[in-house]
Steps between C-alpha positions, in 0.01 A plus 500: 500500500704443184702195404816710513439564870599134543742468207793741551841562345658304787301186415582493128772280347541569127773243436425179683793260524323187630564191290183312598178525698672477838748768404221729380307457824808564713585814301148645536487417872836678541354805326209516744717426802756768415216749458389424858167342402543169686498406866662161439637416156536129582135460593393706199710283267345189651152646439591573137616141446191365676285690250713367211447147630125543447542604135760697310456877486670507161177565309651506151531787251841569657350595840556364851323632807636330814299619799423433862283638778676453833594662830861503373410811296543838672291702252335428163752518219568396141839412352548517123774317316587466132716249317576572136626148429223332696502262798361148514222544755306175437231711334168359384595545133855363557651825371754715689372782719622856434280713729479428873273659756545372857206599718551521878179541699492511881260264672279791598502681165199731474254527212681800350829313467328189368318707239833642379651153472192385309539792256861404437397144417244628253746748351735220400234352273548807277731406210607861446608539864711186481667618178583841648642346818726271298638805318543717812859601578465681833312475829324829432381372163352189663314714754375733227362208296318360803361842593380565146289185495395486865138608528492584869172450687310445180178322588415201286172531319307184571226411257240240583495189286224562241198275464489310173794444270835349597696619802760366743566537871827407668670471838878536540702418812858409590653391834651839585233712336725787395612425144367211292143562615489838328713408200262217415203732541653766274599243237146359488339843485737625231448196278123503552499865396685413178253219429195714576387269782348656815690380807506566872793377712494461878849525655564316828811692598683563823272795578186288464264429213446787257247541220295222661271308268128547570224241464386683187852488351517125556151440368562699180847362421559240231774331703742550789882505495676435831872573466626432850767323704302535824155394612216701344135488609346296217163423663349805327577356154279191522336438162753710303772379263819547707859494373757460779867566422813623683529877527796494259269373225294817537813702428638282222191376315213747545367465144489123518312511831249758377433299184441186709263697724301642207474152345406360844779249455502406868298277735195634683583554866272290722616609843723198557849597388596140443242485220541844355837467338653286231852364489756696302698821503193720525384363835625457852389137502864403524473584869340253736176641635518258790835653587369856455214440744730322745756780490230761559423318824865445595607860432219641715573244772873576518477818715318296767758220468801731521373735770335233713780248450773738613297601808465131587874454451577792732273348764697173472817688594363526855468122498315254278220473759525856634145584383352220713381632841554155651866477396784624728639707211173697460547862396204737461657690211582175319139391551379827350726455198375144454137613525548777245718304261368147543147530626403790275733577205581133442138410572393715204753338266280221361175704481682776310660244267164341420317832475737651246519182293121513475511872425747442217259248347167675556602860572372668818192277554738207557679660798247432777427134411873437458591649837225308678613175337861580592407570861316167517813327368725680749284428806383155396835330451506503118787751512679653206385240247141547612540875454622451143201280422262746667632787288453324169170348611354836604626676188342257257178476703459878462581477127220241473266722703567788259382282213197374695391854591580648158135465393358706785330830413736797471313667788652238731857561379586706808418226751724236342833613652357601840252217556483216250871429441609518867195312630510208260879510456569468873223241542611263224871543575438434870279196441750337262794577729317367805363177358735417211843662533593533867527140620698358202741795490553489876584131472730569204684768698550261791627229264740739324638620832553143622669411170738795519579423863578143403734578209853364528801731479564422134148594392506815713825608337354447151195704594724776638707503180192529277314763704806720552600472134150608397547824696788599272359394162300818435566707815150613594321350201252211480744222595639700792150581625388137465780386731436784746126425508570132570728598788231717659252215464741269680548751784122518530492119514762493776801379296783755506774320304395590142487874565846501655639373167282746308622803693863390468449457124345846472784669689783343299462677158536860627763402758693298242499784248601749769789275597600458134525878454728511804726210402517563124495877466643497146204295374236764578422860403497774759119500501497124561751532783282767658197273462700221661532698822122541514456129435670413827204666674239363261634147532515520878135608507380225260435724197601274211407767244824686580678263260268581206719779350797259484287224352349736243845619394660154474237225535705215349761527775310643796188280502677159499739622769212626716298179462800280585593705806141512626451127448814421698386729784157334506649151504734588786214655695302178473807290585555710812131445596418870519139616544370855461169603663504856357406558134717806444779705653827356370786545743270655760318171561805273510511516885160328522558209261461139608846346501847653505503866385873482418443208265218693328735798451763258369256356243413848371867605497609190306224547242586869461871426459428238232285750307771766533777269380305371200404851389842646568694227320256481208459872424750683282682807632332832428676697229626831630 
């Protein structure tokens, strides 16, 4: 398949009229939508903005490659746009963008389509191609230029890293895996070729890892470059000099990275990521590793929380005690839902949390000790907090075991992951949990629950304001997840008030923005008004991320409005003494809240209206 099978005359715009980044994105989305390539343009636009929120796709050199992989795409497609005057796209080099390629990949894109998209990304690293595209005056000329330089189905010749001398290996990866991954790889390979340095680059793209580094490659390399915005398996690089940078640095500064690698100007990786990196632009040490490990546990736990929690909520609709065979309201179907959702899915919540925290710290050998420790916490009364401790405890015990067993003969290497790590990891984690952790944490949980139950109205309102406001600060980011995690812990401890405020705070931003697009139509673009309609659904189902495109486009106005509205909703929820026993579900779980459902709806409505009014009155009208 050729690139021009996805890039057609109908998806080319030679004279873009957008005045800024938002205008450029809207124009390219229109091009794809009019060509019949999208199932839902609103959802696709939201996916594009979600990718931009992770890092700009304006890579510099006058190029921007907005892209998304989502079910909102009907079939793989590429839109090309050109602006002679240039558009401010918040590019990495702060220069205007002139060439735009918007990549639309369906969620189930096959390897053939992904390979074509990867070739396009590599093609744009060619200076000559960019020059010719800037000079093109017709759609047919654009297609001819692409065809002339598109080497279809050309297999990459992979040479092993030679023994002796200087050589570099690299890994590139980006969140979507369809653009920056391959551009960084091509930039590194091209520059290494110019410098006469042997290099091998593994790409962790959407279609899986390609050109995978072998043990011999790693052993023979002078140093390792990891240019990635997603998690990469680094356990194989223990003992090597490792440079870790964002994927954009691989595109923008390949020579600098290769020179650092050749000079071994990087710390030696020891297997503990918290010790392997130095502060500064060239490392990811800016990110909290505690948070990274915690979020690995939380993200893997969420499907159990959401699925199990909603099943529990549905069972409550038959009556709060309808799953109890001794209660007059007993219903067999409700009991089945409670068993599946509460006894099983919810029962796995804490073990999964602890297991994946430990796995994030110690890789796969940490999973079993973490899950066992988490199960002990869940069944022994230590609850959510005990599960958190178990995850970190198990992870670092296995890290220590790796160091202890590092001196064993190489002939015993194969028994470490299947015997030594699980045996000693589970044993030591279990012993420490049983005799050191369980009793104090259980007592702490009981004390915290009693304290929360004893709070006066004023303190409860303040807590509701803070927790709900946190949900809107970064809309799915670290602060949002911290509040959400606390709410789940409180549900597990038997206190339902905090999570009621948290869910109200999470529903307000998308609902408030949706309401603003309805009340103040002249303040929003057509794309934003379309997104507003979707946000009614996203807000009602407790998906705070629906507001991200609005926040990304106008953060100075949208974020304060969202935080204020959410905080008000959370405070009112606490004032009305609302409790929520279900961790997820939005409007669907309102019937089973503790307290007055109408007052809960009122709190959410007031918060949403406040957000809408602040945004609507603050924003300037859109210029026609």
